[in-house]
Short mmCIF file of N, CA and C in Angstrom, two decimals:
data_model
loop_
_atom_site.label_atom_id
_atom_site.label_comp_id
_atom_site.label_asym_id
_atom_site.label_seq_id
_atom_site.Cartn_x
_atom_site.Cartn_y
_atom_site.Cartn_z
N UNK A 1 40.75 76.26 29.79
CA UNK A 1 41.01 75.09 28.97
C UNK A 1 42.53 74.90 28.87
N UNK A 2 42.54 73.51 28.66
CA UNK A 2 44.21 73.20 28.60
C UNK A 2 44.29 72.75 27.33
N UNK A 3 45.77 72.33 26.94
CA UNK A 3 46.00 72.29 25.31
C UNK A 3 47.14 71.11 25.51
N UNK A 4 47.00 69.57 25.01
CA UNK A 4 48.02 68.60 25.13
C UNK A 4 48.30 68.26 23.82
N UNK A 5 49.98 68.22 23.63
CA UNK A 5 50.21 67.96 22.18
C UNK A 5 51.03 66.74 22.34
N UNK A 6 50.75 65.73 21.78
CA UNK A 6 50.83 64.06 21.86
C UNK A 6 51.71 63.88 20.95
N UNK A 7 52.91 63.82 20.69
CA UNK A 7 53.89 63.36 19.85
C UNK A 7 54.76 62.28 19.60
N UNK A 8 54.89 61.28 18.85
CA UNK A 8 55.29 60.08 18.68
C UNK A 8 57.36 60.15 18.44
N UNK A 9 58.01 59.79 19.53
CA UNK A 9 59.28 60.68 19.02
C UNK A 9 59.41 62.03 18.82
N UNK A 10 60.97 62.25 19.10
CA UNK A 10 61.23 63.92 19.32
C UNK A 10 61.76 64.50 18.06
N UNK A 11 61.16 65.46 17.86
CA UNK A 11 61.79 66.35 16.86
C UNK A 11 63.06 66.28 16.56
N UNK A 12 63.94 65.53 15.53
CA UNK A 12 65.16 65.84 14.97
C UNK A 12 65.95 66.61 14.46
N UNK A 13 64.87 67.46 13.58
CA UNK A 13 65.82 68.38 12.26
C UNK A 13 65.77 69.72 13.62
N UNK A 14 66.91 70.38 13.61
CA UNK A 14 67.18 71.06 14.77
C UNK A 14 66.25 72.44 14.64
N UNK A 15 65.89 72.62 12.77
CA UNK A 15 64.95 73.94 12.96
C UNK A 15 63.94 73.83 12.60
N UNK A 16 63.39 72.23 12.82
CA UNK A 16 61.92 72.10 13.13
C UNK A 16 61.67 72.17 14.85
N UNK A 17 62.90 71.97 15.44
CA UNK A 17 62.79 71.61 16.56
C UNK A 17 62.47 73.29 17.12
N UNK A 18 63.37 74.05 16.92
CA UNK A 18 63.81 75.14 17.07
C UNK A 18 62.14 75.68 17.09
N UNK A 19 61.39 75.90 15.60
CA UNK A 19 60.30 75.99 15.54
C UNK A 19 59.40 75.72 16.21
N UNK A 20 59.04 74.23 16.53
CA UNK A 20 58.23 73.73 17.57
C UNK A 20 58.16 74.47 18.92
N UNK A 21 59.57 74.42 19.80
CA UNK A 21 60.07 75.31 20.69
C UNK A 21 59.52 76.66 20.96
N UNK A 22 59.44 77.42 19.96
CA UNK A 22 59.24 78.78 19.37
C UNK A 22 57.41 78.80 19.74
N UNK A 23 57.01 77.80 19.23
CA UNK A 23 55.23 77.99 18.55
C UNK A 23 54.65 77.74 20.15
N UNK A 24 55.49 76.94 21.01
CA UNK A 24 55.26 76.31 21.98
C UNK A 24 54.96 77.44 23.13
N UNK A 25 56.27 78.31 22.88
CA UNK A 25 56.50 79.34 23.67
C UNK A 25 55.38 80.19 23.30
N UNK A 26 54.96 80.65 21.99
CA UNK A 26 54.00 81.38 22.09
C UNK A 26 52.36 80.99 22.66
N UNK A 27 52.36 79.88 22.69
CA UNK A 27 51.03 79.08 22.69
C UNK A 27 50.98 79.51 24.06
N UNK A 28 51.84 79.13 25.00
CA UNK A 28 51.37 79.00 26.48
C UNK A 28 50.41 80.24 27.62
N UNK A 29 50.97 81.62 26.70
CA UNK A 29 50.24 82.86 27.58
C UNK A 29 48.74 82.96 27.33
N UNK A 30 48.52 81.82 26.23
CA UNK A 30 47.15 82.30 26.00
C UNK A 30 46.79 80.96 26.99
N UNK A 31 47.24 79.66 26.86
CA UNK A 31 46.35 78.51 27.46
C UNK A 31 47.58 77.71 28.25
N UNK A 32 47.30 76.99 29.14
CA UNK A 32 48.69 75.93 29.56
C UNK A 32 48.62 75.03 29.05
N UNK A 33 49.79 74.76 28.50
CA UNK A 33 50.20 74.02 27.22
C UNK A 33 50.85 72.58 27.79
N UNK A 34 50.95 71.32 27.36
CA UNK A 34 51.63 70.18 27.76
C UNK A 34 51.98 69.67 26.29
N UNK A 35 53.10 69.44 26.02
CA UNK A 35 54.43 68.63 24.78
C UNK A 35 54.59 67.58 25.71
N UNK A 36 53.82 66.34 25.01
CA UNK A 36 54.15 64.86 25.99
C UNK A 36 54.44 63.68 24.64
N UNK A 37 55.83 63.96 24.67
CA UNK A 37 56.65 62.98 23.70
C UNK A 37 56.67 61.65 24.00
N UNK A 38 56.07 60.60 23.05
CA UNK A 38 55.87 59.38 23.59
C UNK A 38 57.38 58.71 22.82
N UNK A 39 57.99 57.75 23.27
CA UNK A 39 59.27 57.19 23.03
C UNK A 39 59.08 56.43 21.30
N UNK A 40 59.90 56.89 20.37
CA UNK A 40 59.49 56.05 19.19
C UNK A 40 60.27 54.68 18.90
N UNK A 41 59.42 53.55 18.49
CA UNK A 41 60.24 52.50 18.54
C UNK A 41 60.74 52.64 16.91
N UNK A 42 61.78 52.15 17.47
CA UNK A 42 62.36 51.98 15.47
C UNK A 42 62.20 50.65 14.91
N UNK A 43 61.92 50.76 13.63
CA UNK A 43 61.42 49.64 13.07
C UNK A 43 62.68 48.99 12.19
N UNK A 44 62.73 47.51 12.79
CA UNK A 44 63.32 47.21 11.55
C UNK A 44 63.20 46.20 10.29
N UNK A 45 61.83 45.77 9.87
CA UNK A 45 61.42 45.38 8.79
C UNK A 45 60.37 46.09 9.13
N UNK A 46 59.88 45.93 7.79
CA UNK A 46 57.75 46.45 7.22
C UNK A 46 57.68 45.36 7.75
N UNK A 47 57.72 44.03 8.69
CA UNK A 47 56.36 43.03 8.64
C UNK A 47 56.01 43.68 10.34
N UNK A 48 57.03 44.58 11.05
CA UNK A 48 56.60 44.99 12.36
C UNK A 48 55.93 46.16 11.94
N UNK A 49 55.52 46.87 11.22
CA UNK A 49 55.21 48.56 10.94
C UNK A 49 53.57 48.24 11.60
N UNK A 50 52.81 47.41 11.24
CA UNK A 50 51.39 46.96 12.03
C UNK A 50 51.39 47.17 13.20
N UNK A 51 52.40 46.21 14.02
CA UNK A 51 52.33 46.01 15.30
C UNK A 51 53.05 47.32 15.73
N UNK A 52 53.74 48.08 15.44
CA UNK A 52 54.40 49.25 15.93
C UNK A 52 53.45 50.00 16.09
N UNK A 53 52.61 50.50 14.98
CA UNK A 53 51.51 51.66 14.70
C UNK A 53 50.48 51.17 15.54
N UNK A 54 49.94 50.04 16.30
CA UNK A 54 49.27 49.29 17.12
C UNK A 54 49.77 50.07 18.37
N UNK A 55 50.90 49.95 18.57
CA UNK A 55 51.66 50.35 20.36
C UNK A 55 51.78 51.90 19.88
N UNK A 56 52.06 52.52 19.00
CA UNK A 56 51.98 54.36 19.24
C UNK A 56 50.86 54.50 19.63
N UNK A 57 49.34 53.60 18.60
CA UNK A 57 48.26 54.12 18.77
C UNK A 57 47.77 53.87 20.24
N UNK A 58 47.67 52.79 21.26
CA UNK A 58 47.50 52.52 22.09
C UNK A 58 48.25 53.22 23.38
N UNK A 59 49.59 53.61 22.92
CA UNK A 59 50.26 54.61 24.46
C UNK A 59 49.73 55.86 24.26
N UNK A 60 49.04 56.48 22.80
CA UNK A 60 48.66 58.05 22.75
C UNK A 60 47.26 57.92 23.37
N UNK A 61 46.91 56.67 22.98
CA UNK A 61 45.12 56.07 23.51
C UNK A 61 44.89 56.46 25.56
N UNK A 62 45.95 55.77 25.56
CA UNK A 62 46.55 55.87 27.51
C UNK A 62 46.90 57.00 27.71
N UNK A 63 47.22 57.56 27.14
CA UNK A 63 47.75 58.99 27.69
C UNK A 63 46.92 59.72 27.70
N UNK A 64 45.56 59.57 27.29
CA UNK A 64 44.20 60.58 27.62
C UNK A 64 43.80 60.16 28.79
N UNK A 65 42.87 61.49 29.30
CA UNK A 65 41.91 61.46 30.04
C UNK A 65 40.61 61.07 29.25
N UNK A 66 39.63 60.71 30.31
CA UNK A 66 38.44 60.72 29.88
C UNK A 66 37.64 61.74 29.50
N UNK A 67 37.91 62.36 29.89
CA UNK A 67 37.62 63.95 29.62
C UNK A 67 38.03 64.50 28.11
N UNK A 68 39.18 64.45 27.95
CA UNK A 68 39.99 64.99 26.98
C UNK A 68 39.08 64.91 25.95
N UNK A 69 38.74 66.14 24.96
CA UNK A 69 38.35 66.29 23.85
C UNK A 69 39.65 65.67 22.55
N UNK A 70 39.52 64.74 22.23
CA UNK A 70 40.83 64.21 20.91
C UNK A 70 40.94 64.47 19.56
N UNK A 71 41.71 65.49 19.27
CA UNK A 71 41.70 65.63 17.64
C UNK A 71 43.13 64.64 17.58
N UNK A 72 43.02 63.83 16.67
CA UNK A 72 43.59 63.30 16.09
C UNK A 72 44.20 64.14 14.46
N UNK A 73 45.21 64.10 14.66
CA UNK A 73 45.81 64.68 12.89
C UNK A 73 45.83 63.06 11.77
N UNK A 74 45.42 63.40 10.93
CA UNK A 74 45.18 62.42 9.81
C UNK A 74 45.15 62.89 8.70
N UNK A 75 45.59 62.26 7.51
CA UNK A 75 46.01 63.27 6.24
C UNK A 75 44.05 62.97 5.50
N UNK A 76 43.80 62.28 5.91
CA UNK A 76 41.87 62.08 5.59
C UNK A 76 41.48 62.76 6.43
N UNK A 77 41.58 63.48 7.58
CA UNK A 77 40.94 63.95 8.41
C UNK A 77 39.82 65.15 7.75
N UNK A 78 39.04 66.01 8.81
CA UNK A 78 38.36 67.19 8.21
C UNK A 78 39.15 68.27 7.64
N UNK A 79 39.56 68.97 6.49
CA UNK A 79 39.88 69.87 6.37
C UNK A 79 39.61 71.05 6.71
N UNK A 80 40.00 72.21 7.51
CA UNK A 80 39.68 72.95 8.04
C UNK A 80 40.29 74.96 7.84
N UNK A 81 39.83 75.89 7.36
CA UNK A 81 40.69 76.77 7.22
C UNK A 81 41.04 77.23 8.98
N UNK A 82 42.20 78.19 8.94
CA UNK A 82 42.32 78.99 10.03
C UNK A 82 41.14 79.30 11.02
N UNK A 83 40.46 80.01 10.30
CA UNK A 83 39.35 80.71 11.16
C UNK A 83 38.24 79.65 11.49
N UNK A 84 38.23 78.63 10.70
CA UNK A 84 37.31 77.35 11.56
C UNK A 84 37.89 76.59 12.16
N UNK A 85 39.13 76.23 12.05
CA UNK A 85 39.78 76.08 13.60
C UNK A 85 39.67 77.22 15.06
N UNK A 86 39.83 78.79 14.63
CA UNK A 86 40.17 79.25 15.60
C UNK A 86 38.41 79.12 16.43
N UNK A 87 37.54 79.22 15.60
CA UNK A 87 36.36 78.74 15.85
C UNK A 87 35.66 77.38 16.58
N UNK A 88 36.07 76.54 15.75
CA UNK A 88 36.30 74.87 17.06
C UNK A 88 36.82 74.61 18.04
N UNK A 89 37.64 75.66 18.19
CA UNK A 89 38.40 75.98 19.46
C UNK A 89 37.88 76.89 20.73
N UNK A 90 37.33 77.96 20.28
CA UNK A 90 36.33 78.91 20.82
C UNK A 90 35.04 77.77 21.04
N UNK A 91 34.62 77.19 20.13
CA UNK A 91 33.32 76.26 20.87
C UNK A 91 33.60 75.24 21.74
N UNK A 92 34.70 75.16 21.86
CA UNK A 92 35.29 73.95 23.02
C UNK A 92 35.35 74.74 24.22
N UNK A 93 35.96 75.82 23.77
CA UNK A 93 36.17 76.37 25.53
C UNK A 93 34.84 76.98 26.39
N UNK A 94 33.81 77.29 25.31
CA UNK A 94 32.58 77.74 24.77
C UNK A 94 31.69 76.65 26.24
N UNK A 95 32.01 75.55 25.86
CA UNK A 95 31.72 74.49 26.08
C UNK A 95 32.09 73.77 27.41
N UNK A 96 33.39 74.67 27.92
CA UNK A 96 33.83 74.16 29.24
C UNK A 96 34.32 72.91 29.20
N UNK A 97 35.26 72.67 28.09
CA UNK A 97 36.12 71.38 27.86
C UNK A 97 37.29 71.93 28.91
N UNK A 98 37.93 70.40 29.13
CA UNK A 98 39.13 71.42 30.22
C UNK A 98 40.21 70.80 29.88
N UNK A 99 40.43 70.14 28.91
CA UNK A 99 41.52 69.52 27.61
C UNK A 99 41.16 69.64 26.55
N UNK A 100 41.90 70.09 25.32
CA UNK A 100 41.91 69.41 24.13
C UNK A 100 43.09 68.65 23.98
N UNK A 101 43.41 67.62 23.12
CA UNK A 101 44.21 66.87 22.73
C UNK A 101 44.80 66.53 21.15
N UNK A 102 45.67 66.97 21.46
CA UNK A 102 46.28 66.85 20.44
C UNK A 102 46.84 65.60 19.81
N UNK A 103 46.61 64.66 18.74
CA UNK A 103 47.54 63.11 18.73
C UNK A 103 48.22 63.22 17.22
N UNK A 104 49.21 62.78 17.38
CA UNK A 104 50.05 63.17 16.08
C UNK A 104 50.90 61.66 16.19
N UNK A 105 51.29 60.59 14.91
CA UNK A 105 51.80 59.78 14.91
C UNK A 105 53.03 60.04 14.69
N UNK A 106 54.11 58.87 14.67
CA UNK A 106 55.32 59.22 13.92
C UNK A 106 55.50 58.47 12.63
N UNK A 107 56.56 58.36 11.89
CA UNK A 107 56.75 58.30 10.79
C UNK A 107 56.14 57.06 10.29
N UNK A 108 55.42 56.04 10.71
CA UNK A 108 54.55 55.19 10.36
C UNK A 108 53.27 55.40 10.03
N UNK A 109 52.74 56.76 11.21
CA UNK A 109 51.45 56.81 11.18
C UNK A 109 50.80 55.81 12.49
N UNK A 110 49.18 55.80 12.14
CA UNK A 110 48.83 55.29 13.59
C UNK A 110 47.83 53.86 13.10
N UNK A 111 47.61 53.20 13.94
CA UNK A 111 46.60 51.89 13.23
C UNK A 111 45.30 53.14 13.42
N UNK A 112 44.39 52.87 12.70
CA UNK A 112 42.66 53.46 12.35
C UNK A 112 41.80 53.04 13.66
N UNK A 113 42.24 52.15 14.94
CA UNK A 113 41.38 52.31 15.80
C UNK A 113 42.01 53.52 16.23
N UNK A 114 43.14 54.56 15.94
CA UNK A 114 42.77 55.99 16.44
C UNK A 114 41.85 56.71 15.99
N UNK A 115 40.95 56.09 14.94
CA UNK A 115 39.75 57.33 14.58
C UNK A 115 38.84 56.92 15.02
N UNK A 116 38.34 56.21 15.47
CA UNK A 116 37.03 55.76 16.31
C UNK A 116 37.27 56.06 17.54
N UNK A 117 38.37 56.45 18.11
CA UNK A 117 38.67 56.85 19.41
C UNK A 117 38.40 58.61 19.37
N UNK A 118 38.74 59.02 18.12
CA UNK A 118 38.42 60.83 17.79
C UNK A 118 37.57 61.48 17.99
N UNK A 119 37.31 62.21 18.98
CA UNK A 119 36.46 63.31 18.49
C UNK A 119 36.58 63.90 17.61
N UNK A 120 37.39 64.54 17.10
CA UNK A 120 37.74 64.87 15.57
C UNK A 120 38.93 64.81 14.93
N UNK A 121 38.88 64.49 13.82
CA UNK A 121 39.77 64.03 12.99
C UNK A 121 40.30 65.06 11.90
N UNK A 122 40.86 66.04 11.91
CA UNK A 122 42.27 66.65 11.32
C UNK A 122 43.06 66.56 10.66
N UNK A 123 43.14 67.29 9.13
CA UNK A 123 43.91 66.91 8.36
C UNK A 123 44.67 68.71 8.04
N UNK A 124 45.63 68.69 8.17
CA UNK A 124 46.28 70.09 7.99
C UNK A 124 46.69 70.08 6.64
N UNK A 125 46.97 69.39 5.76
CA UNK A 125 46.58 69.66 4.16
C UNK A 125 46.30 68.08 3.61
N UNK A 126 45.96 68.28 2.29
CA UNK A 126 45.74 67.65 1.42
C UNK A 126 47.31 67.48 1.31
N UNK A 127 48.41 67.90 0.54
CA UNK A 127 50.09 67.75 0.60
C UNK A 127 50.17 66.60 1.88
N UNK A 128 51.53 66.12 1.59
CA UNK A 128 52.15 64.90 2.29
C UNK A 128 53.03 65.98 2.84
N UNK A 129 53.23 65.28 4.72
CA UNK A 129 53.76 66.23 5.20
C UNK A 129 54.70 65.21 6.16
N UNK A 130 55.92 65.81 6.48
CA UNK A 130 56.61 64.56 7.39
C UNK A 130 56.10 64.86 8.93
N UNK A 131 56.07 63.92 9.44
CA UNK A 131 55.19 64.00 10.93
C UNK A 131 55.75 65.03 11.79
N UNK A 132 57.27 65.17 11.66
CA UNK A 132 57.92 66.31 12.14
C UNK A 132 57.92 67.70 11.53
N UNK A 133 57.44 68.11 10.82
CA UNK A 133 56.37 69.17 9.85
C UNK A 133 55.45 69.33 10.24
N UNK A 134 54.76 68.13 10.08
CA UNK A 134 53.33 68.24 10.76
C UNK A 134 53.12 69.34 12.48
N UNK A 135 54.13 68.81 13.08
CA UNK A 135 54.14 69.06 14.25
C UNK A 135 54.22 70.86 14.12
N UNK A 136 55.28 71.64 13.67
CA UNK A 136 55.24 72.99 13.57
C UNK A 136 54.13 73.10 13.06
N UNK A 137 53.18 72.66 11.88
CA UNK A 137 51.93 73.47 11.23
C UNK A 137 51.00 73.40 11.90
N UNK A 138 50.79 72.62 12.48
CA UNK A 138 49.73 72.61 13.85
C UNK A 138 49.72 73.23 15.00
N UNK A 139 51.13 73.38 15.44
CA UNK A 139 51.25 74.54 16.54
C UNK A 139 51.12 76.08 15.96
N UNK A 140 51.85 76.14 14.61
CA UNK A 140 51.54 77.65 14.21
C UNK A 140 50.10 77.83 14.13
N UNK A 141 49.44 76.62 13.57
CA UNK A 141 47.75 77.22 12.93
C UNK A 141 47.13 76.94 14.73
N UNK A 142 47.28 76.60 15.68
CA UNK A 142 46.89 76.69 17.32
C UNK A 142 47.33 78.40 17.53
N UNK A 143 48.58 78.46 17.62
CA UNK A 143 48.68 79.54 18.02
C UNK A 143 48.17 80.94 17.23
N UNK A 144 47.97 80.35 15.83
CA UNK A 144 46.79 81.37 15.15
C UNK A 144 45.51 81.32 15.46
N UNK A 145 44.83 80.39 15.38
CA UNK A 145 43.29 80.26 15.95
C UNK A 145 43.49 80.89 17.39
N UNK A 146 44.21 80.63 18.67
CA UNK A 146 44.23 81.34 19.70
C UNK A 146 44.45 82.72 19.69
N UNK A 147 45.14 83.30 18.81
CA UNK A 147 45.32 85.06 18.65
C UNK A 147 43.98 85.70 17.98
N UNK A 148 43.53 84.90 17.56
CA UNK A 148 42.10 85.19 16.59
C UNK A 148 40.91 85.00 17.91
N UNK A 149 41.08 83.91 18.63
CA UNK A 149 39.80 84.13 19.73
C UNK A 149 40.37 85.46 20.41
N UNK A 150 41.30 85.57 20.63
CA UNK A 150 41.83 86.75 21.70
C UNK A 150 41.13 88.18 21.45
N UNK A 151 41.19 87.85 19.81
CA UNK A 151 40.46 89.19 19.32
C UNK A 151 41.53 89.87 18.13
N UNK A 152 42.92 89.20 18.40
CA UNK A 152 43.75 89.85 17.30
C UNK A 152 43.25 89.89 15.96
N UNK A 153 43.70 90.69 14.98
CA UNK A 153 43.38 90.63 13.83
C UNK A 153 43.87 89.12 12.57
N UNK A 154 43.38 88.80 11.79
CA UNK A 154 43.81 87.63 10.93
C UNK A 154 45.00 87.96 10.08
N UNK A 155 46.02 87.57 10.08
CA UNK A 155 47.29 88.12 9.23
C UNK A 155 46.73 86.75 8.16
N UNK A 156 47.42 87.44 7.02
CA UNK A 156 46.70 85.96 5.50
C UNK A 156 48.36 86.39 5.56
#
């Protein structure tokens, strides 16, 4: 199985970046990993924020395969602990998926035809998180669910 992480714009704050980098590096020995940064447009009134979140949602939409299993991150999404991620993950590969996908918006967020496009929908907390946050907690809790199929033990 492969592992694609869909990101709207590049990481700014240098030790989220740093982080990301880091989670990235660990992720890959277990699965081959793809970071496919889509270009962020900048907005400059709220009456474009519609039509913007329209074009993230639609280039992350294009950037799948047909194949691709899609979790979408959404702050409504399913809540999930560690070990039922590292578990949904194990039933995917279980399963002979040969992508998962990762889709993460940027600081707008995405229009809602990304959840009808989801296979599942992902929410990494209840807390408000900045999309560039988002991005490290999702690679750390990946690269935890992957040490946990491996067989490693659960660090709390």
């Amino acid at each position: 199985m492969r592992l694609k992480f869909i990101f709207i714009g590049r990481t700014r704050q240098s030790y989220l970046a740093e982080g990301v980098a880091d989670y990235l590096k660990r992720i890959r020995p277990y699965l081959p990993t793809e970071e496919l940064i889509l270009k962020e447009t900048k907005v400059k009134n709220e009456r474009e924020a519609a039509r913007i979140r329209l074009q993230d949602t639609t280039r992350i939409l294009t950037s799948l395969k047909s194949e691709d299993v899609f979790v979408l991150l959404d702050p409504d999404g399913q809540a999930m602990t560690s070990l039922e991620l590292a578990e949904w993950l194990k039933r995917q590969m279980d399963r002979g998926v040969k992508t998962v996908a990762f889709g993460l918006g940027g600081p707008l967020g995405l229009d809602r035809m990304a959840k009808g496009k989801a296979d599942l929908c992902l929410s990494l907390s209840r807390l408000t998180l900045t999309h560039e946050m988002s991005r490290l907690v999702l690679l750390e809790q990946v690269y935890r669910a992957l040490r946990l199929t491996a067989g490693h033990p659960y660090h709390k």
